[in-house]
């Protein structure tokens, strides 16, 4: 875990907000509730970021981008509409045949 202030104020102290514990009337432990964001900067009150979790988040984002670029958007030469190329290789808007590239 590597916490930084999302405000970049340079604060080095953070308060943990997560792990609110629920108990029943007899005080018996019931459940954890994980609150988000997990930490706030004690210096300025901004939510803190856990830098050790950033690479995973960025990876997930990169994967999403890859997935979204896998579907091909092309400009139909006939009706000049941005269309998503489907298996039929024709414009869903006007029916003109489409070519990739
Ligand atoms: Zn701060
Ligand atoms: Zn078209």
mmCIF file with all atom_site columns, C-alpha atoms and ligand atoms in Angstrom:
data_model
loop_
_atom_site.group_PDB
_atom_site.id
_atom_site.type_symbol
_atom_site.label_atom_id
_atom_site.label_alt_id
_atom_site.label_comp_id
_atom_site.label_asym_id
_atom_site.label_entity_id
_atom_site.label_seq_id
_atom_site.pdbx_PDB_ins_code
_atom_site.Cartn_x
_atom_site.Cartn_y
_atom_site.Cartn_z
_atom_site.occupancy
_atom_site.B_iso_or_equiv
_atom_site.pdbx_formal_charge
_atom_site.auth_seq_id
_atom_site.auth_comp_id
_atom_site.auth_asym_id
_atom_site.auth_atom_id
_atom_site.pdbx_PDB_model_num
ATOM   1   C  CA  . UNK A 1 1   ? 0.000   0.000  0.000   1.00 0.00 ? 1   UNK A CA  1
ATOM   2   C  CA  . UNK A 1 2   ? 1.282   3.434  -0.951  1.00 0.00 ? 2   UNK A CA  1
ATOM   3   C  CA  . UNK A 1 3   ? -1.064  6.258  -0.084  1.00 0.00 ? 3   UNK A CA  1
ATOM   4   C  CA  . UNK A 1 4   ? -0.861  9.682  -1.663  1.00 0.00 ? 4   UNK A CA  1
ATOM   5   C  CA  . UNK A 1 5   ? -3.166  12.661 -1.345  1.00 0.00 ? 5   UNK A CA  1
ATOM   6   C  CA  . UNK A 1 6   ? -5.308  13.055 -4.493  1.00 0.00 ? 6   UNK A CA  1
ATOM   7   C  CA  . UNK A 1 7   ? -4.794  16.793 -4.027  1.00 0.00 ? 7   UNK A CA  1
ATOM   8   C  CA  . UNK A 1 8   ? -1.005  16.360 -4.043  1.00 0.00 ? 8   UNK A CA  1
ATOM   9   C  CA  . UNK A 1 9   ? -0.789  18.597 -0.971  1.00 0.00 ? 9   UNK A CA  1
ATOM   10  C  CA  . UNK A 1 10  ? 2.151   16.606 0.311   1.00 0.00 ? 10  UNK A CA  1
ATOM   11  C  CA  . UNK A 1 11  ? 0.292   15.404 3.399   1.00 0.00 ? 11  UNK A CA  1
ATOM   12  C  CA  . UNK A 1 12  ? 1.716   12.237 4.856   1.00 0.00 ? 12  UNK A CA  1
ATOM   13  C  CA  . UNK A 1 13  ? -0.988  11.350 7.329   1.00 0.00 ? 13  UNK A CA  1
ATOM   14  C  CA  . UNK A 1 14  ? -4.200  9.642  6.353   1.00 0.00 ? 14  UNK A CA  1
ATOM   15  C  CA  . UNK A 1 15  ? -7.264  8.512  8.210   1.00 0.00 ? 15  UNK A CA  1
ATOM   16  C  CA  . UNK A 1 16  ? -8.669  5.123  7.403   1.00 0.00 ? 16  UNK A CA  1
ATOM   17  C  CA  . UNK A 1 17  ? -12.395 5.220  6.798   1.00 0.00 ? 17  UNK A CA  1
ATOM   18  C  CA  . UNK A 1 18  ? -12.970 1.669  5.789   1.00 0.00 ? 18  UNK A CA  1
ATOM   19  C  CA  . UNK A 1 19  ? -13.877 -1.347 7.865   1.00 0.00 ? 19  UNK A CA  1
ATOM   20  C  CA  . UNK A 1 20  ? -16.837 0.051  9.689   1.00 0.00 ? 20  UNK A CA  1
ATOM   21  C  CA  . UNK A 1 21  ? -17.866 -2.800 11.854  1.00 0.00 ? 21  UNK A CA  1
ATOM   22  C  CA  . UNK A 1 22  ? -21.483 -3.718 12.372  1.00 0.00 ? 22  UNK A CA  1
ATOM   23  C  CA  . UNK A 1 23  ? -22.510 -5.263 15.618  1.00 0.00 ? 23  UNK A CA  1
ATOM   24  C  CA  . UNK A 1 24  ? -25.853 -6.502 16.875  1.00 0.00 ? 24  UNK A CA  1
ATOM   25  C  CA  . UNK A 1 25  ? -27.532 -5.513 20.147  1.00 0.00 ? 25  UNK A CA  1
ATOM   26  C  CA  . UNK A 1 26  ? -25.346 -7.819 22.176  1.00 0.00 ? 26  UNK A CA  1
ATOM   27  C  CA  . UNK A 1 27  ? -22.228 -6.374 20.600  1.00 0.00 ? 27  UNK A CA  1
ATOM   28  C  CA  . UNK A 1 28  ? -21.544 -9.452 18.567  1.00 0.00 ? 28  UNK A CA  1
ATOM   29  C  CA  . UNK A 1 29  ? -19.676 -8.905 15.361  1.00 0.00 ? 29  UNK A CA  1
ATOM   30  C  CA  . UNK A 1 30  ? -21.889 -9.068 12.275  1.00 0.00 ? 30  UNK A CA  1
ATOM   31  C  CA  . UNK A 1 31  ? -20.130 -7.764 9.207   1.00 0.00 ? 31  UNK A CA  1
ATOM   32  C  CA  . UNK A 1 32  ? -17.563 -5.438 7.759   1.00 0.00 ? 32  UNK A CA  1
ATOM   33  C  CA  . UNK A 1 33  ? -18.667 -2.605 5.590   1.00 0.00 ? 33  UNK A CA  1
ATOM   34  C  CA  . UNK A 1 34  ? -16.016 -1.281 3.262   1.00 0.00 ? 34  UNK A CA  1
ATOM   35  C  CA  . UNK A 1 35  ? -16.585 2.398  2.705   1.00 0.00 ? 35  UNK A CA  1
ATOM   36  C  CA  . UNK A 1 36  ? -15.158 4.224  -0.297  1.00 0.00 ? 36  UNK A CA  1
ATOM   37  C  CA  . UNK A 1 37  ? -12.887 6.067  -0.489  1.00 0.00 ? 37  UNK A CA  1
ATOM   38  C  CA  . UNK A 1 38  ? -10.861 4.147  2.027   1.00 0.00 ? 38  UNK A CA  1
ATOM   39  C  CA  . UNK A 1 39  ? -8.618  6.950  3.226   1.00 0.00 ? 39  UNK A CA  1
ATOM   40  C  CA  . UNK A 1 40  ? -8.655  10.719 3.490   1.00 0.00 ? 40  UNK A CA  1
ATOM   41  C  CA  . UNK A 1 41  ? -5.702  13.079 3.772   1.00 0.00 ? 41  UNK A CA  1
ATOM   42  C  CA  . UNK A 1 42  ? -5.496  14.498 7.294   1.00 0.00 ? 42  UNK A CA  1
ATOM   43  C  CA  . UNK A 1 43  ? -3.785  17.603 5.949   1.00 0.00 ? 43  UNK A CA  1
ATOM   44  C  CA  . UNK A 1 44  ? -6.393  18.827 3.441   1.00 0.00 ? 44  UNK A CA  1
ATOM   45  C  CA  . UNK A 1 45  ? -9.232  16.318 3.695   1.00 0.00 ? 45  UNK A CA  1
ATOM   46  C  CA  . UNK A 1 46  ? -8.982  15.115 0.088   1.00 0.00 ? 46  UNK A CA  1
ATOM   47  C  CA  . UNK A 1 47  ? -9.473  11.422 -0.604  1.00 0.00 ? 47  UNK A CA  1
ATOM   48  C  CA  . UNK A 1 48  ? -6.189  9.537  -0.691  1.00 0.00 ? 48  UNK A CA  1
ATOM   49  C  CA  . UNK A 1 49  ? -5.157  7.249  -3.510  1.00 0.00 ? 49  UNK A CA  1
ATOM   50  C  CA  . UNK A 1 50  ? -3.469  3.925  -3.048  1.00 0.00 ? 50  UNK A CA  1
ATOM   51  C  CA  . UNK A 1 51  ? -0.714  3.981  -5.654  1.00 0.00 ? 51  UNK A CA  1
ATOM   52  C  CA  . UNK A 1 52  ? -0.078  0.269  -5.253  1.00 0.00 ? 52  UNK A CA  1
ATOM   53  C  CA  . UNK A 1 53  ? -3.534  -0.356 -6.723  1.00 0.00 ? 53  UNK A CA  1
ATOM   54  C  CA  . UNK A 1 54  ? -3.082  2.011  -9.653  1.00 0.00 ? 54  UNK A CA  1
ATOM   55  C  CA  . UNK A 1 55  ? -1.207  -0.374 -11.976 1.00 0.00 ? 55  UNK A CA  1
ATOM   56  C  CA  . UNK A 1 56  ? -4.028  -2.902 -11.712 1.00 0.00 ? 56  UNK A CA  1
ATOM   57  C  CA  . UNK A 1 57  ? -6.583  -0.221 -12.460 1.00 0.00 ? 57  UNK A CA  1
ATOM   58  C  CA  . UNK A 1 58  ? -4.553  1.010  -15.407 1.00 0.00 ? 58  UNK A CA  1
ATOM   59  C  CA  . UNK A 1 59  ? -4.224  -2.518 -16.714 1.00 0.00 ? 59  UNK A CA  1
ATOM   60  C  CA  . UNK A 1 60  ? -7.964  -2.983 -16.560 1.00 0.00 ? 60  UNK A CA  1
ATOM   61  C  CA  . UNK A 1 61  ? -8.401  0.296  -18.389 1.00 0.00 ? 61  UNK A CA  1
ATOM   62  C  CA  . UNK A 1 62  ? -5.931  -0.733 -21.067 1.00 0.00 ? 62  UNK A CA  1
ATOM   63  C  CA  . UNK A 1 63  ? -7.781  -3.986 -21.518 1.00 0.00 ? 63  UNK A CA  1
ATOM   64  C  CA  . UNK A 1 64  ? -11.024 -2.078 -21.947 1.00 0.00 ? 64  UNK A CA  1
ATOM   65  C  CA  . UNK A 1 65  ? -9.433  0.165  -24.548 1.00 0.00 ? 65  UNK A CA  1
ATOM   66  C  CA  . UNK A 1 66  ? -8.149  -2.843 -26.429 1.00 0.00 ? 66  UNK A CA  1
ATOM   67  C  CA  . UNK A 1 67  ? -11.595 -4.364 -26.431 1.00 0.00 ? 67  UNK A CA  1
ATOM   68  C  CA  . UNK A 1 68  ? -13.178 -1.177 -27.695 1.00 0.00 ? 68  UNK A CA  1
ATOM   69  C  CA  . UNK A 1 69  ? -10.669 -0.768 -30.532 1.00 0.00 ? 69  UNK A CA  1
ATOM   70  C  CA  . UNK A 1 70  ? -11.250 -4.360 -31.592 1.00 0.00 ? 70  UNK A CA  1
ATOM   71  C  CA  . UNK A 1 71  ? -14.612 -3.417 -33.057 1.00 0.00 ? 71  UNK A CA  1
ATOM   72  C  CA  . UNK A 1 72  ? -14.064 -1.434 -36.211 1.00 0.00 ? 72  UNK A CA  1
ATOM   73  C  CA  . UNK A 1 73  ? -15.735 1.874  -36.781 1.00 0.00 ? 73  UNK A CA  1
ATOM   74  C  CA  . UNK A 1 74  ? -15.487 3.069  -40.373 1.00 0.00 ? 74  UNK A CA  1
ATOM   75  C  CA  . UNK A 1 75  ? -16.956 5.869  -42.381 1.00 0.00 ? 75  UNK A CA  1
ATOM   76  C  CA  . UNK A 1 76  ? -19.475 4.715  -44.956 1.00 0.00 ? 76  UNK A CA  1
ATOM   77  C  CA  . UNK A 1 77  ? -18.369 6.136  -48.349 1.00 0.00 ? 77  UNK A CA  1
ATOM   78  C  CA  . UNK A 1 78  ? -21.971 6.368  -49.512 1.00 0.00 ? 78  UNK A CA  1
ATOM   79  C  CA  . UNK A 1 79  ? -23.941 7.904  -46.660 1.00 0.00 ? 79  UNK A CA  1
ATOM   80  C  CA  . UNK A 1 80  ? -20.898 9.230  -44.767 1.00 0.00 ? 80  UNK A CA  1
ATOM   81  C  CA  . UNK A 1 81  ? -22.087 7.843  -41.474 1.00 0.00 ? 81  UNK A CA  1
ATOM   82  C  CA  . UNK A 1 82  ? -19.720 6.422  -38.864 1.00 0.00 ? 82  UNK A CA  1
ATOM   83  C  CA  . UNK A 1 83  ? -20.862 2.823  -38.736 1.00 0.00 ? 83  UNK A CA  1
ATOM   84  C  CA  . UNK A 1 84  ? -19.644 -0.220 -36.870 1.00 0.00 ? 84  UNK A CA  1
ATOM   85  C  CA  . UNK A 1 85  ? -18.579 -2.862 -39.314 1.00 0.00 ? 85  UNK A CA  1
ATOM   86  C  CA  . UNK A 1 86  ? -20.612 -5.979 -38.755 1.00 0.00 ? 86  UNK A CA  1
ATOM   87  C  CA  . UNK A 1 87  ? -20.278 -9.484 -40.143 1.00 0.00 ? 87  UNK A CA  1
ATOM   88  C  CA  . UNK A 1 88  ? -22.315 -8.596 -43.230 1.00 0.00 ? 88  UNK A CA  1
ATOM   89  C  CA  . UNK A 1 89  ? -19.660 -6.138 -44.402 1.00 0.00 ? 89  UNK A CA  1
ATOM   90  C  CA  . UNK A 1 90  ? -22.299 -3.671 -45.358 1.00 0.00 ? 90  UNK A CA  1
ATOM   91  C  CA  . UNK A 1 91  ? -23.486 -0.357 -44.017 1.00 0.00 ? 91  UNK A CA  1
ATOM   92  C  CA  . UNK A 1 92  ? -26.362 -0.909 -41.574 1.00 0.00 ? 92  UNK A CA  1
ATOM   93  C  CA  . UNK A 1 93  ? -27.561 2.563  -42.484 1.00 0.00 ? 93  UNK A CA  1
ATOM   94  C  CA  . UNK A 1 94  ? -27.755 2.475  -46.295 1.00 0.00 ? 94  UNK A CA  1
ATOM   95  C  CA  . UNK A 1 95  ? -26.737 -1.088 -47.193 1.00 0.00 ? 95  UNK A CA  1
ATOM   96  C  CA  . UNK A 1 96  ? -23.660 -0.095 -49.199 1.00 0.00 ? 96  UNK A CA  1
ATOM   97  C  CA  . UNK A 1 97  ? -20.839 -2.660 -49.239 1.00 0.00 ? 97  UNK A CA  1
ATOM   98  C  CA  . UNK A 1 98  ? -17.972 -1.700 -46.935 1.00 0.00 ? 98  UNK A CA  1
ATOM   99  C  CA  . UNK A 1 99  ? -14.261 -2.382 -47.027 1.00 0.00 ? 99  UNK A CA  1
ATOM   100 C  CA  . UNK A 1 100 ? -11.878 -2.318 -44.107 1.00 0.00 ? 100 UNK A CA  1
ATOM   101 C  CA  . UNK A 1 101 ? -9.030  0.126  -44.460 1.00 0.00 ? 101 UNK A CA  1
HETATM 102 ZN ZN1 . LIG B 2 .   ? -3.954  16.434 1.107   1.00 0.00 ? 1   LIG B ZN1 1
HETATM 103 ZN ZN1 . LIG B 2 .   ? -23.964 3.976  -45.558 1.00 0.00 ? 2   LIG B ZN1 1
#
